[in-house]
Short mmCIF file of C-alpha atoms and ligand atoms in Angstrom, two decimals:
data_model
loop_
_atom_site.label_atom_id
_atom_site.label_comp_id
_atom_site.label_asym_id
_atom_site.label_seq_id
_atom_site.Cartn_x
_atom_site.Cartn_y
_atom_site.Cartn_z
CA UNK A 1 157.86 95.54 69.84
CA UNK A 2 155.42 97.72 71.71
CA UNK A 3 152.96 99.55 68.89
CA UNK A 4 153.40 102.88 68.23
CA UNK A 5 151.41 105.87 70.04
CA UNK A 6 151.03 107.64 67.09
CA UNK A 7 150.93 106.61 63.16
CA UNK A 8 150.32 108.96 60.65
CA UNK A 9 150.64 107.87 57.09
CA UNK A 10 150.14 109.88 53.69
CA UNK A 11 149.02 113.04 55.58
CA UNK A 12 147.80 115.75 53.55
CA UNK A 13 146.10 119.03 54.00
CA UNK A 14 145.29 121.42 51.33
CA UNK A 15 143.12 125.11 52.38
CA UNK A 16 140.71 125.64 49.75
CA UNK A 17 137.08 124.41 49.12
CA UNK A 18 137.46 121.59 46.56
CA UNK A 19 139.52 119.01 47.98
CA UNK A 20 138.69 116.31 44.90
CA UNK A 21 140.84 119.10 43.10
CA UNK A 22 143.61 119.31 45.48
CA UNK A 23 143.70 115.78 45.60
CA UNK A 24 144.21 115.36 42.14
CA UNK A 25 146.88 118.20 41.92
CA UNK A 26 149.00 116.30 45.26
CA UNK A 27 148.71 112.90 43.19
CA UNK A 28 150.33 114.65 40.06
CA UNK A 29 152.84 115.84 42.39
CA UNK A 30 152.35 119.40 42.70
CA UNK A 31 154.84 121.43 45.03
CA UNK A 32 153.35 124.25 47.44
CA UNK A 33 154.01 126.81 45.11
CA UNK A 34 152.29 124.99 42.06
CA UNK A 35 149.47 124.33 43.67
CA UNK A 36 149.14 127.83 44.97
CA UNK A 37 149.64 129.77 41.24
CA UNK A 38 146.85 127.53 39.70
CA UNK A 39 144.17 127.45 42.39
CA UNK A 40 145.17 129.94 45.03
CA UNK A 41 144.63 126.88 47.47
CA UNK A 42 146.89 126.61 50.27
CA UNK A 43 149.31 123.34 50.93
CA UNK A 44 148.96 122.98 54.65
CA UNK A 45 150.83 119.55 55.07
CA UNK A 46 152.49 117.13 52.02
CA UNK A 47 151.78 113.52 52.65
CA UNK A 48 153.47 113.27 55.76
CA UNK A 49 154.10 109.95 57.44
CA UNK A 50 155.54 108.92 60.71
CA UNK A 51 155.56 107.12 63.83
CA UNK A 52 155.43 108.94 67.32
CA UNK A 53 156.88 105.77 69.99
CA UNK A 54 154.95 106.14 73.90
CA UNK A 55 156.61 108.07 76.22
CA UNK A 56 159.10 110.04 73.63
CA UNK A 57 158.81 113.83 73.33
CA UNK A 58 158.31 113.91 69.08
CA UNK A 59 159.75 117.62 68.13
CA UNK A 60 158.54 118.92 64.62
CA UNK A 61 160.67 121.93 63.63
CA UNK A 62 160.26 123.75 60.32
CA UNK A 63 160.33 127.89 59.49
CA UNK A 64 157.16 129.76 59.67
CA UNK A 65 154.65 128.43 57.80
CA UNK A 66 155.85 125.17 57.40
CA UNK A 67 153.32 123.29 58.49
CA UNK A 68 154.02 122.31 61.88
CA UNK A 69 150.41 123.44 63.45
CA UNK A 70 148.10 122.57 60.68
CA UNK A 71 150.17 119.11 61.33
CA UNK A 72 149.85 118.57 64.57
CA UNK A 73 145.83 119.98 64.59
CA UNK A 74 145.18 117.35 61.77
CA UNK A 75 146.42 114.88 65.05
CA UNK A 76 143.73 116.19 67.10
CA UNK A 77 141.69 116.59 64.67
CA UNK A 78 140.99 120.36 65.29
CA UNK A 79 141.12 119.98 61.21
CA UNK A 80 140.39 117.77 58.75
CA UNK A 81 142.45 115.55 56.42
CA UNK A 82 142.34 116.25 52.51
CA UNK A 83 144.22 112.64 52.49
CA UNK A 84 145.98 110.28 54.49
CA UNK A 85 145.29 108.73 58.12
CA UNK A 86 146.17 109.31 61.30
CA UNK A 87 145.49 106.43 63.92
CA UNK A 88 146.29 106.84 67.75
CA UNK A 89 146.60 103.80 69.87
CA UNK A 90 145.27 101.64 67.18
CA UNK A 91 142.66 103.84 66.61
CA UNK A 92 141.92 105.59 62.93
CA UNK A 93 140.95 109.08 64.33
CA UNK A 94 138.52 109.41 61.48
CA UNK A 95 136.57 106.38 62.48
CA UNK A 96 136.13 108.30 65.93
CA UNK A 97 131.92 110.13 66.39
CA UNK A 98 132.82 113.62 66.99
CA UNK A 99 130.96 113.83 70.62
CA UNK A 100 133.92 110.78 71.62
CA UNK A 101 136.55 112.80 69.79
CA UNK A 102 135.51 115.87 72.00
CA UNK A 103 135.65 113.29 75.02
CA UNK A 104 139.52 112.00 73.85
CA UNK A 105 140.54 115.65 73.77
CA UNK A 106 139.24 116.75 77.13
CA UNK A 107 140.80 113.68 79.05
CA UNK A 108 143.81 111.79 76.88
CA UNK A 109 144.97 114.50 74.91
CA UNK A 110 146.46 117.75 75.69
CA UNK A 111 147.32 120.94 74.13
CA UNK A 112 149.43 123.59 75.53
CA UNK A 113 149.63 126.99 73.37
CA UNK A 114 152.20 129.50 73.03
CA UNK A 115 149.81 132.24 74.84
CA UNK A 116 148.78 130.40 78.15
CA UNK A 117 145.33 132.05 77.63
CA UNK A 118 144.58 131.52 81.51
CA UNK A 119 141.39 134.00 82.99
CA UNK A 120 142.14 136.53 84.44
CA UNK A 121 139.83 136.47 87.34
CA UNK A 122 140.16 132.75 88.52
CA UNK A 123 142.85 131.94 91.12
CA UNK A 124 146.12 129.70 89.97
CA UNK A 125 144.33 127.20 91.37
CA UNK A 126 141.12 127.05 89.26
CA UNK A 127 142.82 127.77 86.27
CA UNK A 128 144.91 124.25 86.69
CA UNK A 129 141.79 123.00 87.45
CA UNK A 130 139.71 123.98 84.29
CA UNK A 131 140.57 120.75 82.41
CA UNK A 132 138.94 118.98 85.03
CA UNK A 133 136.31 121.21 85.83
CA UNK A 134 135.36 120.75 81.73
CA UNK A 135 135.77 116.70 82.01
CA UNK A 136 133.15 117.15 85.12
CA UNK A 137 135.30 116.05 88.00
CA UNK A 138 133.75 117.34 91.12
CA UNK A 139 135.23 120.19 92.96
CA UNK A 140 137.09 119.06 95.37
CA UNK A 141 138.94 115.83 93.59
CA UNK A 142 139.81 118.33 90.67
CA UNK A 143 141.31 121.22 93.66
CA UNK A 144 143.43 118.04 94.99
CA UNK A 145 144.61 117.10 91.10
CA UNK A 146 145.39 120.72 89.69
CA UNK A 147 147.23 121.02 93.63
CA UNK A 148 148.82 118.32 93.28
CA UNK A 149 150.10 119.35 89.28
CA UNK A 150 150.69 122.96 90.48
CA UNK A 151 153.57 120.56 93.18
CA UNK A 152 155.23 119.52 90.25
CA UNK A 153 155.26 122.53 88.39
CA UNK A 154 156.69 124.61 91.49
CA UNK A 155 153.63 126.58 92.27
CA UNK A 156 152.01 125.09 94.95
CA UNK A 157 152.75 128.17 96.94
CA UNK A 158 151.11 130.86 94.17
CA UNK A 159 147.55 128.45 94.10
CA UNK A 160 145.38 131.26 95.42
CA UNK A 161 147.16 134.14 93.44
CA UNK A 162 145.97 135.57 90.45
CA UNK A 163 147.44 134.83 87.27
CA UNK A 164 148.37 138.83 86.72
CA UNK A 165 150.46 138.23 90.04
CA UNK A 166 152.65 135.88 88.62
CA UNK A 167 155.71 136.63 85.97
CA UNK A 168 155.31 135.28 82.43
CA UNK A 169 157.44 131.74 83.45
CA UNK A 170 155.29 131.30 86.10
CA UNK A 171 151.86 132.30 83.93
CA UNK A 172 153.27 129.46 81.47
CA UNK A 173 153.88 126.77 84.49
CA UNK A 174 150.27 127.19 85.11
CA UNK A 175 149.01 126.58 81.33
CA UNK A 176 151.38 123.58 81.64
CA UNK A 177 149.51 122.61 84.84
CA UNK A 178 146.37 122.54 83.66
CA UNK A 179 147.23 120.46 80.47
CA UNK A 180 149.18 117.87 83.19
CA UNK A 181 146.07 117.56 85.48
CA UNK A 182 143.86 115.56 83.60
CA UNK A 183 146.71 113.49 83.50
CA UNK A 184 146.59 112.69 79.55
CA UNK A 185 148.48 109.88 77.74
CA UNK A 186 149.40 112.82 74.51
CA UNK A 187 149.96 116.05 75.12
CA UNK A 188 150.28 118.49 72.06
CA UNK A 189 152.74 121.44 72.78
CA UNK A 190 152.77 124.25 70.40
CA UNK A 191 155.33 126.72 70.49
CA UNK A 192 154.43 126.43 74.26
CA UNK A 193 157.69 127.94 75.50
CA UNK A 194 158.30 130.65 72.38
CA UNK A 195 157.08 133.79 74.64
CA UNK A 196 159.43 133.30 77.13
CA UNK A 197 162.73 134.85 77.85
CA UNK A 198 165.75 132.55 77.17
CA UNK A 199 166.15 131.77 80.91
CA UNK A 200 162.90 130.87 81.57
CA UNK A 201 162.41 128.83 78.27
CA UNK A 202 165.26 126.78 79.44
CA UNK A 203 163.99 126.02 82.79
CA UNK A 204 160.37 125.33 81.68
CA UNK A 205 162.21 123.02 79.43
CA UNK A 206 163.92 121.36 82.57
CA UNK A 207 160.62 121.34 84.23
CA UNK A 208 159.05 119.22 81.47
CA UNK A 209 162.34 117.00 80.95
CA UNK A 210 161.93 116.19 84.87
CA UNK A 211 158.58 115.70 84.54
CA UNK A 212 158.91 113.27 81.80
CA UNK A 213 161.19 111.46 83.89
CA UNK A 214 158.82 110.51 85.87
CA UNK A 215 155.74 110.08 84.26
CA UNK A 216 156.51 109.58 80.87
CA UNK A 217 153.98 110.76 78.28
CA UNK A 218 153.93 111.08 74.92
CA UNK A 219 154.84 114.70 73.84
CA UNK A 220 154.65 116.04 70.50
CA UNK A 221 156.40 119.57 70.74
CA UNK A 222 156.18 122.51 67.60
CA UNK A 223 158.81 124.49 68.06
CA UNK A 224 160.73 126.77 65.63
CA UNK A 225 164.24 127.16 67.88
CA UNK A 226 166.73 124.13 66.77
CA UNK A 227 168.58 124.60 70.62
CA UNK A 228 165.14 123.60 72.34
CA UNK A 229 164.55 120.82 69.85
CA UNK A 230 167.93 119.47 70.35
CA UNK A 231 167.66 119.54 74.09
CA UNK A 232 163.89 118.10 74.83
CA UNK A 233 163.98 115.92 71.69
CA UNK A 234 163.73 111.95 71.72
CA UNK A 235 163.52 112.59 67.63
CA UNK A 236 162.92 115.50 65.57
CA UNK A 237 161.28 116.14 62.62
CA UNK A 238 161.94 118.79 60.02
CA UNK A 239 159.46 120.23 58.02
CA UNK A 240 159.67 122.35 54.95
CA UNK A 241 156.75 123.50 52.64
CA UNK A 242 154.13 121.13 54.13
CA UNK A 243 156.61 118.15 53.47
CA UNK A 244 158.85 116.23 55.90
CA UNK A 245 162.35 116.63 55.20
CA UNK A 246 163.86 114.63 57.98
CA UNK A 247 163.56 112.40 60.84
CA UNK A 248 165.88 111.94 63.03
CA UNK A 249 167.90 111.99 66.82
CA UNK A 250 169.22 114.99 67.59
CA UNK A 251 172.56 113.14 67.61
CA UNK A 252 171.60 111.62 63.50
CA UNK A 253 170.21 115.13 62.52
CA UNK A 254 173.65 117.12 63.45
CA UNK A 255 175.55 114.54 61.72
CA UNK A 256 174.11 114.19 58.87
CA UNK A 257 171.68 117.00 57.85
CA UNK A 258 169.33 116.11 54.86
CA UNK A 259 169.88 119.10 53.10
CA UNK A 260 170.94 122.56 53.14
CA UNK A 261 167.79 123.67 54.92
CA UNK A 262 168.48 121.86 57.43
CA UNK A 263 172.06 122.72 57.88
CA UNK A 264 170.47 126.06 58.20
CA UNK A 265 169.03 125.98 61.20
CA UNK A 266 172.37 124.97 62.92
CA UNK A 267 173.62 128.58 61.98
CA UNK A 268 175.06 130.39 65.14
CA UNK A 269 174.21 126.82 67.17
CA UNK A 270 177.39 124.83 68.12
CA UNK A 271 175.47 121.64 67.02
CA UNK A 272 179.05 119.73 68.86
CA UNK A 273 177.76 120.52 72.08
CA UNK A 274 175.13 117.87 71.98
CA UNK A 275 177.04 115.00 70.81
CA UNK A 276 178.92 112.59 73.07
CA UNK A 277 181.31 109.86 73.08
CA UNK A 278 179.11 107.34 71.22
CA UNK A 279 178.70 109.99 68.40
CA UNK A 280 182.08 110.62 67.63
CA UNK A 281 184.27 107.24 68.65
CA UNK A 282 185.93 105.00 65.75
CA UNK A 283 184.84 101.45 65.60
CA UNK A 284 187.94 100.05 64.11
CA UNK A 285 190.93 102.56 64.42
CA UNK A 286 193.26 101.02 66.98
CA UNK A 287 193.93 96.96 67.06
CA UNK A 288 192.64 95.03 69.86
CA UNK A 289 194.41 91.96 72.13
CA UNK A 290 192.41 89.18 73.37
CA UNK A 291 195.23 87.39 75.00
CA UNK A 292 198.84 89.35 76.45
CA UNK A 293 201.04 86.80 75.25
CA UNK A 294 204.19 87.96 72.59
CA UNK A 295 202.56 86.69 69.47
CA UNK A 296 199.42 88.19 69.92
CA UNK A 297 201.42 91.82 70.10
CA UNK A 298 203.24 91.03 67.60
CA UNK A 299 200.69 90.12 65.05
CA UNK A 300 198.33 92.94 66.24
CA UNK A 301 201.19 95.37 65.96
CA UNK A 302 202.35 94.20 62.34
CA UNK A 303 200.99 97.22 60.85
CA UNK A 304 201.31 100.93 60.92
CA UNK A 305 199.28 101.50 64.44
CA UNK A 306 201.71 102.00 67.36
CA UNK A 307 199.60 100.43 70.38
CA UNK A 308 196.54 98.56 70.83
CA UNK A 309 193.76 97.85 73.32
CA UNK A 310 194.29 94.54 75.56
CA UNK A 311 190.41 93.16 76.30
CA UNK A 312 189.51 90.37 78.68
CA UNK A 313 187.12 87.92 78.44
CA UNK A 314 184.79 89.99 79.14
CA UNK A 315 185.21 92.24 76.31
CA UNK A 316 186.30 94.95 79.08
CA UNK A 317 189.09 96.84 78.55
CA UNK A 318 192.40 95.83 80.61
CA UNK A 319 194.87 97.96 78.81
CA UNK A 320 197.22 98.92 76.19
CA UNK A 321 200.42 97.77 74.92
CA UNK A 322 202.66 99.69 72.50
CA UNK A 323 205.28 98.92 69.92
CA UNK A 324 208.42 98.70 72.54
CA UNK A 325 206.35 95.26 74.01
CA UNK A 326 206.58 93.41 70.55
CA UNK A 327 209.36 90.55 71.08
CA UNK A 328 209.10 91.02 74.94
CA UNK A 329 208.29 87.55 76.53
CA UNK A 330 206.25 89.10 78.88
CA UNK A 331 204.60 92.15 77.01
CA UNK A 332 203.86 95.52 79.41
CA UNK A 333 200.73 96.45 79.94
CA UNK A 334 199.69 99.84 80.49
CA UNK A 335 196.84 101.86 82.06
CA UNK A 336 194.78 103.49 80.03
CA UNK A 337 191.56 105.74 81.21
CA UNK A 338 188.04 104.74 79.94
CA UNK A 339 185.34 107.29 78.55
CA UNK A 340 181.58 105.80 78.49
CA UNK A 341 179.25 106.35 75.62
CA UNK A 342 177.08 108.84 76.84
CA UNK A 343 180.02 111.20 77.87
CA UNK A 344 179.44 114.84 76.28
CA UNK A 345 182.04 115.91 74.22
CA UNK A 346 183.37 118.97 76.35
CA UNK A 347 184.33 116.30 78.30
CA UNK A 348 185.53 114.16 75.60
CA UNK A 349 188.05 117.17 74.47
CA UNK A 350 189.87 117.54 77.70
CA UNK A 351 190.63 114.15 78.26
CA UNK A 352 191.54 113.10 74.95
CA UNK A 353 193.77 115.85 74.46
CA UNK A 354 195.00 114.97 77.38
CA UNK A 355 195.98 111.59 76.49
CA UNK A 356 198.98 110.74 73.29
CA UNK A 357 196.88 107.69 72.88
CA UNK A 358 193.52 107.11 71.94
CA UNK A 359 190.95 106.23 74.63
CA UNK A 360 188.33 103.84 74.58
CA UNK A 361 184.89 104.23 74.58
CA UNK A 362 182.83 101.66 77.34
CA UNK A 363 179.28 101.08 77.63
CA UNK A 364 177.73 100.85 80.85
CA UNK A 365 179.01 97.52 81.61
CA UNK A 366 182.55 98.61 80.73
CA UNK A 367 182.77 96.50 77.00
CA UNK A 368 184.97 98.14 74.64
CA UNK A 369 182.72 99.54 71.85
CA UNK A 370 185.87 102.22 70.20
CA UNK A 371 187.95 104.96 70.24
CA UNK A 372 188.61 108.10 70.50
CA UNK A 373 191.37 109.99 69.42
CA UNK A 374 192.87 113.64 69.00
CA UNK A 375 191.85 113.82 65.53
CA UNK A 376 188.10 112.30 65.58
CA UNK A 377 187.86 115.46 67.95
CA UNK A 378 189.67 118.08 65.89
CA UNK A 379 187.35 117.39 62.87
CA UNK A 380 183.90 116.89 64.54
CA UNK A 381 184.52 120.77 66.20
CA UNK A 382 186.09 121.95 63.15
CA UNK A 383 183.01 120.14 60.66
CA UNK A 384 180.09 121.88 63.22
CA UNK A 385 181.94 125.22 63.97
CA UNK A 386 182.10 125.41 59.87
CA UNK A 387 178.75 124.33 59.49
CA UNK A 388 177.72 127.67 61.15
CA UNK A 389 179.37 129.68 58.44
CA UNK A 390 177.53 128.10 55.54
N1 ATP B 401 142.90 127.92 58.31
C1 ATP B 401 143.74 128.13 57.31
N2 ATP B 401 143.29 128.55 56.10
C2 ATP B 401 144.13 128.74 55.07
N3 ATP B 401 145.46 128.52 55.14
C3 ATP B 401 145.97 128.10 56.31
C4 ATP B 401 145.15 127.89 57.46
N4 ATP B 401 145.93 127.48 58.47
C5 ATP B 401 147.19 127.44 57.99
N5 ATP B 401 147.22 127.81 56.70
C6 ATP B 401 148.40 127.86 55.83
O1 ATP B 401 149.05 126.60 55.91
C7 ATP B 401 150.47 126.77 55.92
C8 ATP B 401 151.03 126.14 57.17
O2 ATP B 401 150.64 126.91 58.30
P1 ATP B 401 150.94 126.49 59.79
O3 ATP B 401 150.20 127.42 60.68
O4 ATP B 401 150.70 125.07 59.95
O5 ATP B 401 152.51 126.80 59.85
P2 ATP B 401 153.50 126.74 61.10
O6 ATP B 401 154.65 125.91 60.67
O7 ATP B 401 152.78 126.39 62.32
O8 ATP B 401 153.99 128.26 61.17
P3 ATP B 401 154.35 129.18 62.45
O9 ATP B 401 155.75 128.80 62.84
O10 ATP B 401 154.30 130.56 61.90
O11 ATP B 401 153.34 128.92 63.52
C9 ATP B 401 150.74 128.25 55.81
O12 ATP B 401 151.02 128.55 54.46
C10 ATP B 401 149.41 128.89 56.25
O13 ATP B 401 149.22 130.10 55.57
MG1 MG B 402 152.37 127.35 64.15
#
């Protein structure tokens, strides 16, 4: 397996000028609060450890406070560690001479901030070059980069504008230009979308997932707003007081929070929305039929369950038979409509409850990998409506 992008194990931050101290408090296990009443020192981040895989976009989510900046600023090292490591393709960050870590930042490693903090009097243009212009690429390679960025980001037309021309979706496409033009392997997102109206936060969002597509970076992505984390997120992570509380794909997180601050973030979210087929199918619920013969059906259908899949040799799905075929010599088989794994479950409802049967659930290839039926879909959008009112 490919090594991680990002490992950061026993992470710990604590605000206050003796860190020996703090260190000593952490070890004996002191929560944020503790640590707080007897020193007035501040728990940033609580021994956090984690892997961040290339090319996934790594959420952390947590209320304010939490720890999710001082977290990922201990990656770039905008702040120091009271304990733990944080090493970034293979490297141990603390090993790294601060003129080289001021090097990493300008060229592998970006941040984008919630205010876009672009200047005022520099065309669309030079701000998405500025990176570049700071790294020391000549003027006109870094024009043809940031014009190549502004392309992707839809603004090729706005380059010579002002940034006070532009609406605040457009302002943020620029600060999200200049982080993509010096092309870095990490970018650090913070909050990056937050200021933005819900339309425009949800197309930036599409503008990154499309650009991810493509070029596949590594992302980590702060961001207090469970919908956004849920849409852009490969994994998330949930912070609480400094600590870690979860890890997990969206898909693991809905179904099985940690704890009740977790579940808490789903309030008012219908968490169903972003599970599919895969999430919700049975593995074992209806009886399966390798060969259509009458003593197959007949032992398949000894029990309670009143039909069952017929597979071929491929494992692929040929049919169904029900109960009426058991003792026929030549057993009917009848059609039955496939759903693949990755189908969303709005789509899942209407054609299971359009079916009396189960359907099965295909992978890509069409092999049977379970079922679906009318009940596996009452209860998942009964469990996630409920979990709102919690
Ligand atoms: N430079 C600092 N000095 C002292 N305390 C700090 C400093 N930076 C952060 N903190 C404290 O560390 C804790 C975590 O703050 P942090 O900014 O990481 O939270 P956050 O999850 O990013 O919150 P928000 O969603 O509001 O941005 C908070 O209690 C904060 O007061
Ligand atoms: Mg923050």
């Amino acid at each position: 397996m490919k090594s991680p992008k990002i490992v950061v194990d026993g992470l710990c931050k604590v605000f206050g000028p003796n860190p020996k101290l703090a260190r000593e408090l952490l070890a004996k296990g002191a929560t944020k609060d503790e640590l707080f009443a007897r020193t007035g020192y501040v728990l940033g981040v609580n021994n956090a450890s984690f892997e961040v895989h290339e090319g996934e976009i790594f959420v952390l989510m947590g209320l304010s406070g939490s720890g999710k900046s001082t977290l990922i600023r201990l990656i770039n090292r905008l702040v120091e560690p009271t304990a733990g490591k944080v090493i970034i393709d293979g490297r141990d960050i603390a090993a790294v001479r601060r003129s080289e870590l001021v090097s990493l930042r300008r060229t592998d490693m970006s941040m984008v901030f919630q205010s876009f903090a672009l200047m005022p009097q520099r065309s669309v243009l030079a701000n998405a070059a500025f990176g570049l212009e700071v790294a020391g690429v000549g003027r006109k390679e870094r024009e043809q980069r940031a014009l190549a960025v502004l392309e992707q980001v839809g603004l090729a037309a706005f380059a010579q504008k002002l940034p006070a021309e532009l609406s605040g979706g457009m302002q943020q496409r620029v600060g999200l230009a200049r982080a993509l033009a010096v092309n870095p392997s990490l970018m650090i997102m913070d909050e990056a979308f937050s200021a933005l109206d819900p339309l425009k936060r949800k197309e930036m969002q599409n503008v990154l997932l499309q650009l991810q597509k493509e070029q596949r970076r590594t992302i980590m992505f702060v961001s207090h707003d469970l919908e956004e984390a849920l849409r852009i997120g490969s994994r998330i992570a949930i912070m609480e007081g400094g600590r870690i509380v979860q890890i997990g794909t969206p898909q693991e997180i809905i179904s099985n929070p940690a704890d009740d601050y977790v579940r808490a973030f789903f309030d008012g979210v219908d968490t169903s929305r972003y599970l599919t087929a895969g999430d919700l199918m049975q593995r074992e619920a209806v009886p399966l039929i390798r060969s259509l013969d009458a003593k197959s059906v007949a032992s398949s259908l000894n029990g309670s369950a009143d039909y069952a899949f017929v597979l071929d040799a491929q494992h692929r799905i040929s049919g169904f038979v029900t109960r009426d075929a058991i003792g026929a010599a030549q057993p009917a088989l009848k059609q039955v409509e496939c759903i693949t794994l990755g189908t969303p479950l709005e789509q899942v409802v209407s054609r299971v409850c359009a079916n009396t049967t189960a359907l099965p659930v295909v992978d890509d290839e069409g092999r049977y990998c379970g079922s679906i039926d009318q009940a596996a879909v009452l209860k998942v959008i009964t469990r996630n409506r409920g979990a709102a009112h919690v």
